[in-house]
XYZ file of N, CA and C in Angstrom:
528
model
N 166.883 59.842 175.379
C 165.503 60.309 175.467
C 164.614 59.357 174.670
N 163.483 59.059 175.198
C 162.520 58.159 174.564
C 161.922 58.808 173.321
N 161.493 57.974 172.387
C 160.842 58.446 171.175
C 159.410 58.848 171.532
N 159.139 60.149 171.519
C 157.838 60.666 171.938
C 156.698 60.173 171.040
N 156.975 60.020 169.746
C 155.938 59.532 168.825
C 155.539 58.097 169.176
N 156.525 57.260 169.502
C 156.224 55.876 169.888
C 155.488 55.824 171.230
N 155.939 56.646 172.181
C 155.251 56.723 173.468
C 153.801 57.144 173.278
N 153.588 58.122 172.418
C 152.236 58.622 172.159
C 151.351 57.522 171.594
N 151.885 56.699 170.685
C 151.111 55.572 170.143
C 150.735 54.586 171.252
N 151.716 54.219 172.079
C 151.464 53.290 173.186
C 150.408 53.837 174.138
N 150.594 55.087 174.529
C 149.684 55.717 175.489
C 148.299 55.895 174.874
N 148.248 56.294 173.611
C 146.973 56.485 172.924
C 146.160 55.205 172.863
N 146.834 54.101 172.570
C 146.155 52.802 172.511
C 145.564 52.440 173.869
N 146.336 52.668 174.925
C 145.858 52.342 176.272
C 144.730 53.285 176.696
N 144.856 54.571 176.377
C 143.795 55.527 176.716
C 142.484 55.121 176.037
N 142.554 54.763 174.749
C 141.356 54.331 174.021
C 140.760 53.079 174.651
N 141.602 52.156 175.090
C 141.115 50.935 175.737
C 140.376 51.269 177.033
N 140.712 52.389 177.641
C 140.054 52.845 178.871
C 138.838 53.724 178.554
N 138.514 53.899 177.253
C 137.377 54.733 176.864
C 137.699 56.218 176.873
N 138.985 56.557 176.802
C 139.418 57.950 176.857
C 140.043 58.379 175.536
N 140.072 59.675 175.318
C 140.743 60.242 174.149
C 142.010 60.942 174.631
N 143.101 60.678 173.963
C 144.367 61.299 174.313
C 144.391 62.722 173.773
N 144.732 63.680 174.619
C 144.809 65.082 174.226
C 146.256 65.477 173.940
N 147.174 65.092 174.839
C 148.575 65.463 174.643
C 149.485 64.545 175.441
N 150.657 64.275 174.867
C 151.755 63.609 175.553
C 152.956 64.517 175.374
N 153.591 64.876 176.483
C 154.703 65.817 176.415
C 155.736 65.471 177.476
N 157.011 65.499 177.092
C 158.097 65.316 178.056
C 158.540 66.714 178.464
N 158.518 66.994 179.770
C 158.859 68.319 180.272
C 159.891 68.189 181.385
N 160.395 69.340 181.822
C 161.268 69.377 182.993
C 162.741 69.180 182.703
N 163.095 68.952 181.443
C 164.502 68.793 181.091
C 165.141 67.621 181.809
N 166.462 67.697 182.013
C 167.183 66.597 182.652
C 167.115 66.662 184.173
N 166.801 67.843 184.713
C 166.774 67.975 186.170
C 165.508 67.397 186.792
N 164.390 67.447 186.090
C 163.129 66.945 186.623
C 162.252 66.413 185.481
N 162.701 65.352 184.805
C 161.933 64.858 183.666
C 160.550 64.350 184.082
N 159.543 64.863 183.400
C 158.158 64.499 183.686
C 157.460 64.159 182.371
N 156.846 62.997 182.316
C 156.039 62.617 181.173
C 154.611 63.033 181.488
N 154.129 64.055 180.784
C 152.785 64.565 181.016
C 151.823 63.933 180.008
N 150.758 63.339 180.525
C 149.731 62.716 179.699
C 148.408 63.403 180.021
N 147.782 63.981 179.002
C 146.461 64.596 179.175
C 145.455 63.784 178.373
N 144.342 63.474 179.026
C 143.293 62.691 178.374
C 141.934 63.217 178.824
N 140.893 62.784 178.113
C 139.538 63.206 178.450
C 138.548 62.146 177.989
N 137.360 62.217 178.548
C 136.258 61.381 178.063
C 135.714 62.080 176.811
N 135.633 61.370 175.688
C 135.175 62.012 174.453
C 133.773 62.612 174.551
N 132.907 61.989 175.345
C 131.523 62.458 175.408
C 131.339 63.682 176.307
N 132.227 63.890 177.280
C 132.052 64.999 178.211
C 133.196 66.014 178.193
N 134.318 65.645 177.553
C 135.545 66.463 177.556
C 136.081 66.653 178.975
N 135.722 65.780 179.875
C 136.174 65.857 181.260
C 136.854 64.547 181.631
N 137.536 64.564 182.749
C 138.228 63.393 183.248
C 138.040 63.353 184.758
N 137.571 62.230 185.268
C 137.368 62.112 186.712
C 138.679 61.689 187.379
N 138.727 61.822 188.693
C 139.903 61.351 189.436
C 140.082 59.853 189.251
N 138.972 59.120 189.210
C 139.052 57.674 188.994
C 139.649 57.358 187.625
N 139.252 58.130 186.597
C 139.822 57.957 185.252
C 141.331 58.176 185.296
N 141.748 59.263 185.954
C 143.184 59.591 186.063
C 143.936 58.464 186.750
N 143.418 58.017 187.881
C 144.089 56.970 188.651
C 144.181 55.675 187.852
N 143.093 55.305 187.191
C 143.063 54.059 186.416
C 144.076 54.115 185.264
N 144.093 55.223 184.526
C 145.026 55.347 183.410
C 146.467 55.407 183.912
N 146.700 56.122 184.989
C 148.041 56.230 185.552
C 148.566 54.859 185.987
N 147.728 54.095 186.680
C 148.149 52.745 187.117
C 148.467 51.865 185.919
N 147.599 51.911 184.922
C 147.795 51.056 183.744
C 149.067 51.450 182.987
N 149.301 52.755 182.825
C 150.516 53.201 182.134
C 151.761 52.820 182.928
N 151.706 52.961 184.250
C 152.843 52.581 185.091
C 153.159 51.098 184.931
N 152.127 50.256 184.942
C 152.324 48.813 184.761
C 152.938 48.520 183.395
N 152.398 49.162 182.364
C 152.878 48.943 181.006
C 154.334 49.403 180.866
N 154.663 50.564 181.429
C 156.031 51.083 181.327
C 157.004 50.243 182.151
N 156.541 49.673 183.259
C 157.402 48.776 184.041
C 157.789 47.557 183.204
N 156.860 47.053 182.408
C 157.122 45.892 181.549
C 157.992 46.256 180.347
N 157.649 47.349 179.662
C 158.317 47.702 178.407
C 159.563 48.558 178.586
N 159.641 49.300 179.677
C 160.756 50.202 179.980
C 161.121 51.100 178.787
N 160.140 51.891 178.273
C 160.394 52.698 177.073
C 161.195 53.977 177.332
N 161.388 54.341 178.586
C 162.140 55.551 178.916
C 163.362 55.116 179.707
N 164.539 55.422 179.164
C 165.774 54.869 179.728
C 166.304 55.581 180.965
N 165.626 56.585 181.449
C 166.077 57.307 182.642
C 164.900 57.491 183.598
N 165.208 57.933 184.810
C 164.155 58.177 185.803
C 163.285 59.354 185.349
N 162.009 59.273 185.642
C 161.057 60.319 185.260
C 159.838 60.202 186.162
N 159.029 61.258 186.156
C 157.743 61.224 186.848
C 156.656 61.101 185.796
N 155.600 60.377 186.110
C 154.434 60.265 185.239
C 153.334 61.147 185.806
N 152.821 62.035 184.992
C 151.731 62.928 185.399
C 150.560 62.707 184.448
N 149.453 62.218 184.978
C 148.248 61.999 184.180
C 147.203 62.982 184.660
N 146.638 63.757 183.718
C 145.677 64.783 184.122
C 144.670 65.069 183.021
N 143.683 65.834 183.420
C 142.713 66.408 182.503
C 143.388 67.584 181.809
N 142.944 67.956 180.611
C 143.520 69.137 179.971
C 143.144 70.443 180.662
N 142.152 70.422 181.532
C 141.750 71.625 182.249
C 140.891 72.546 181.401
N 140.469 73.636 182.003
C 139.578 74.566 181.313
C 140.296 75.285 180.181
N 141.440 75.885 180.475
C 142.182 76.606 179.427
C 143.138 75.635 178.738
N 142.562 74.588 178.234
C 143.227 73.430 177.670
C 144.118 73.738 176.469
N 145.128 72.904 176.264
C 145.897 73.017 175.027
C 145.047 72.473 173.874
N 145.232 73.047 172.723
C 144.556 72.589 171.508
C 145.631 71.900 170.670
N 145.542 70.594 170.534
C 146.620 69.831 169.912
C 146.194 69.074 168.657
N 144.893 68.874 168.500
C 144.377 68.120 167.360
C 143.565 69.071 166.489
N 143.559 68.848 165.197
C 142.792 69.716 164.303
C 141.333 69.781 164.734
N 140.786 68.662 165.186
C 139.382 68.635 165.604
C 139.117 69.541 166.806
N 140.142 69.804 167.640
C 139.974 70.695 168.791
C 139.537 72.096 168.348
N 140.060 72.560 167.226
C 139.754 73.906 166.750
C 138.315 73.994 166.226
N 137.811 72.882 165.740
C 136.404 72.821 165.321
C 135.507 72.698 166.555
N 135.895 71.813 167.474
C 135.098 71.580 168.687
C 134.941 72.841 169.533
N 135.947 73.688 169.560
C 135.946 74.860 170.435
C 135.715 76.164 169.686
N 135.165 76.082 168.463
C 134.910 77.320 167.723
C 133.938 78.202 168.510
N 134.181 79.509 168.388
C 133.394 80.471 169.141
C 134.062 80.867 170.447
N 135.118 80.149 170.820
C 135.857 80.461 172.050
C 137.184 81.129 171.694
N 137.658 81.951 172.619
C 138.912 82.662 172.403
C 140.101 81.736 172.637
N 141.135 81.912 171.805
C 142.340 81.096 171.927
C 143.572 81.944 171.626
N 144.703 81.449 172.097
C 146.008 82.019 171.770
C 146.766 80.948 171.003
N 147.253 81.328 169.824
C 147.954 80.384 168.956
C 149.325 80.947 168.615
N 150.334 80.084 168.690
C 151.689 80.426 168.248
C 152.022 79.528 167.065
N 152.612 80.117 166.031
C 153.045 79.340 164.875
C 154.566 79.263 164.864
N 155.086 78.244 164.207
C 156.526 77.996 164.201
C 157.296 79.055 163.406
N 156.700 79.534 162.317
C 157.342 80.554 161.481
C 156.372 81.706 161.288
N 156.911 82.902 161.091
C 156.069 84.082 160.947
C 155.061 83.919 159.807
N 153.864 84.399 160.076
C 152.772 84.423 159.110
C 152.127 85.787 159.257
N 151.996 86.544 158.180
C 151.493 87.925 158.246
C 152.334 88.751 159.221
N 153.649 88.529 159.202
C 154.609 89.248 160.052
C 154.416 89.025 161.541
N 153.803 87.925 161.927
C 153.652 87.629 163.356
C 153.668 86.135 163.612
N 153.993 85.800 164.852
C 154.006 84.402 165.275
C 152.923 84.119 166.319
N 152.310 85.164 166.893
C 151.286 85.026 167.931
C 149.951 85.543 167.409
N 148.902 84.779 167.648
C 147.567 85.165 167.211
C 146.590 84.934 168.361
N 145.770 85.933 168.653
C 144.745 85.818 169.688
C 143.420 86.237 169.085
N 142.396 85.444 169.330
C 141.077 85.780 168.819
C 140.125 84.614 168.982
N 138.953 84.750 168.381
C 137.923 83.715 168.476
C 138.119 82.665 167.393
N 138.059 81.404 167.795
C 138.164 80.311 166.836
C 136.911 80.278 165.971
N 137.119 80.027 164.677
C 135.999 79.954 163.737
C 135.920 78.585 163.078
N 136.601 77.598 163.669
C 136.541 76.239 163.153
C 137.734 75.900 162.286
N 137.498 74.997 161.334
C 138.556 74.559 160.431
C 138.021 74.462 159.018
N 138.936 74.465 158.084
C 138.610 74.206 156.685
C 139.795 73.465 156.098
N 139.572 72.203 155.735
C 140.690 71.373 155.290
C 141.676 71.221 156.435
N 142.931 71.575 156.176
C 143.970 71.506 157.212
C 144.312 72.877 157.770
N 143.388 73.815 157.635
C 143.604 75.176 158.137
C 142.732 75.454 159.361
N 143.288 76.215 160.282
C 142.558 76.710 161.439
C 141.998 78.072 161.056
N 140.715 78.287 161.275
C 140.086 79.570 160.977
C 139.920 80.330 162.284
N 140.256 81.627 162.237
C 140.250 82.408 163.465
C 139.954 83.861 163.143
N 139.170 84.505 163.996
C 138.937 85.946 163.894
C 139.945 86.603 164.836
N 141.075 87.010 164.280
C 142.194 87.522 165.073
C 141.969 88.993 165.418
N 142.188 89.306 166.678
C 142.042 90.688 167.148
C 142.986 91.591 166.356
N 142.427 92.645 165.740
C 143.211 93.604 164.978
C 143.592 93.152 163.583
N 143.225 91.942 163.206
C 143.594 91.407 161.891
C 142.383 90.887 161.125
N 141.360 90.446 161.849
C 140.162 89.914 161.202
C 140.296 88.432 160.879
N 139.506 87.993 159.901
C 139.479 86.577 159.516
C 140.859 86.141 159.038
N 141.357 85.057 159.648
C 142.712 84.580 159.367
C 142.699 83.068 159.245
N 143.513 82.562 158.304
C 143.713 81.115 158.129
C 145.121 80.781 158.607
N 145.213 79.820 159.480
C 146.509 79.377 159.976
C 146.678 77.906 159.616
N 147.682 77.562 158.825
C 147.890 76.148 158.498
C 148.204 75.340 159.761
N 147.481 74.265 159.979
C 147.700 73.428 161.157
C 149.146 72.938 161.207
N 149.745 72.706 160.042
C 151.127 72.225 159.983
C 152.125 73.230 160.555
N 151.740 74.502 160.659
C 152.625 75.533 161.204
C 152.437 75.733 162.704
N 151.479 75.026 163.292
C 151.154 75.209 164.703
C 152.348 74.858 165.594
N 152.685 75.771 166.483
C 153.693 75.496 167.504
C 152.993 75.148 168.813
N 152.043 76.000 169.213
C 151.246 75.731 170.407
C 149.948 76.513 170.333
N 148.956 76.031 171.051
C 147.664 76.719 171.090
C 146.943 76.322 172.366
N 146.217 77.265 172.930
C 145.406 76.956 174.106
C 144.232 77.910 174.175
N 143.180 77.440 174.812
C 142.007 78.278 175.028
C 142.335 79.347 176.054
N 141.672 80.478 175.934
C 141.824 81.585 176.871
C 140.669 81.527 177.860
N 140.985 81.717 179.134
C 139.955 81.672 180.176
C 139.007 82.862 180.015
N 137.752 82.563 179.758
C 136.714 83.587 179.653
C 135.472 83.077 180.375
N 134.534 83.977 180.656
C 133.272 83.559 181.286
C 132.538 82.559 180.404
N 132.574 82.777 179.094
C 131.913 81.877 178.148
C 132.514 80.468 178.228
N 133.823 80.376 178.331
C 134.490 79.084 178.432
C 134.158 78.400 179.757
N 134.168 79.149 180.828
C 133.831 78.585 182.139
C 132.426 77.992 182.108
N 131.493 78.716 181.513
C 130.118 78.214 181.424
C 130.051 76.951 180.557
N 130.813 76.917 179.470
C 130.786 75.770 178.557
C 131.434 74.527 179.149
N 132.298 74.702 180.142
C 133.019 73.562 180.710
C 132.593 73.237 182.135
N 131.444 73.734 182.536
C 130.947 73.456 183.888
C 130.833 71.948 184.085
N 131.162 71.444 185.269
C 131.064 69.998 185.523
C 129.650 69.490 185.278
N 129.565 68.256 184.834
C 128.262 67.641 184.608
C 127.493 67.518 185.908
N 128.223 67.288 186.986
C 127.597 67.147 188.284
C 128.552 67.660 189.354
N 128.024 68.434 190.267
C 128.831 68.925 191.386
C 128.431 68.216 192.674
N 127.662 67.140 192.558
C 127.237 66.388 193.741
C 128.448 65.967 194.557
N 128.422 66.263 195.838
C 129.499 65.866 196.736
C 130.670 66.823 196.773
N 130.665 67.843 195.927
C 131.789 68.778 195.874
C 131.944 69.573 197.163
N 130.868 69.692 197.931
C 130.931 70.461 199.171
C 131.154 69.580 200.395
N 131.417 68.294 200.169
C 131.629 67.369 201.281
C 133.081 66.919 201.312
N 133.609 66.776 202.519
C 134.966 66.298 202.692
C 134.893 64.856 203.165
N 135.600 63.992 202.466
C 135.633 62.580 202.814
C 136.962 62.286 203.494
N 136.918 61.760 204.699
C 138.127 61.390 205.417
C 138.112 59.880 205.549
N 139.205 59.258 205.053
C 139.285 57.807 205.096
C 139.222 57.315 206.542
N 138.426 56.303 206.783
C 138.307 55.716 208.114
C 137.203 56.361 208.956
N 136.650 57.478 208.500
C 135.565 58.135 209.223
C 134.306 58.124 208.370
N 133.204 57.958 209.000
C 131.920 57.943 208.277
C 131.140 59.182 208.567
């Protein structure tokens, strides 16, 4: 299995060169269907266009063909983090404060491993959250196992596309 930390450095450098911010790199699918998932976004819009995805995917494929950092067959999946995005960086919890999230920690904290509530930002290396049924809670970022935004009307409104021009048109190659 490839060193995920090294892959993340390689991919992060290339994403930045493309003007993108890396959100997550994850190897999924086990041995039966290994998939290297790369999530990225434009820092200014938190969105990723199809052209961005294609450009980054082509560049990563070229780079991996040269370096061969993964010793077995795998699929490369490059995508946007989506609306109910994973929260992987400490800054994500500050950026998305006021939105509902689900957080899992690696070890029990306050007799629980799952927390759901509104993000209240960060303080130092702690995630601040108004947890349903618990109130104001501090979760050490170092204990984070996984976190993602919860789909709500407020989140949908906050992540509306910058432009929907052309969204109602179907383009067929070879036809005008």
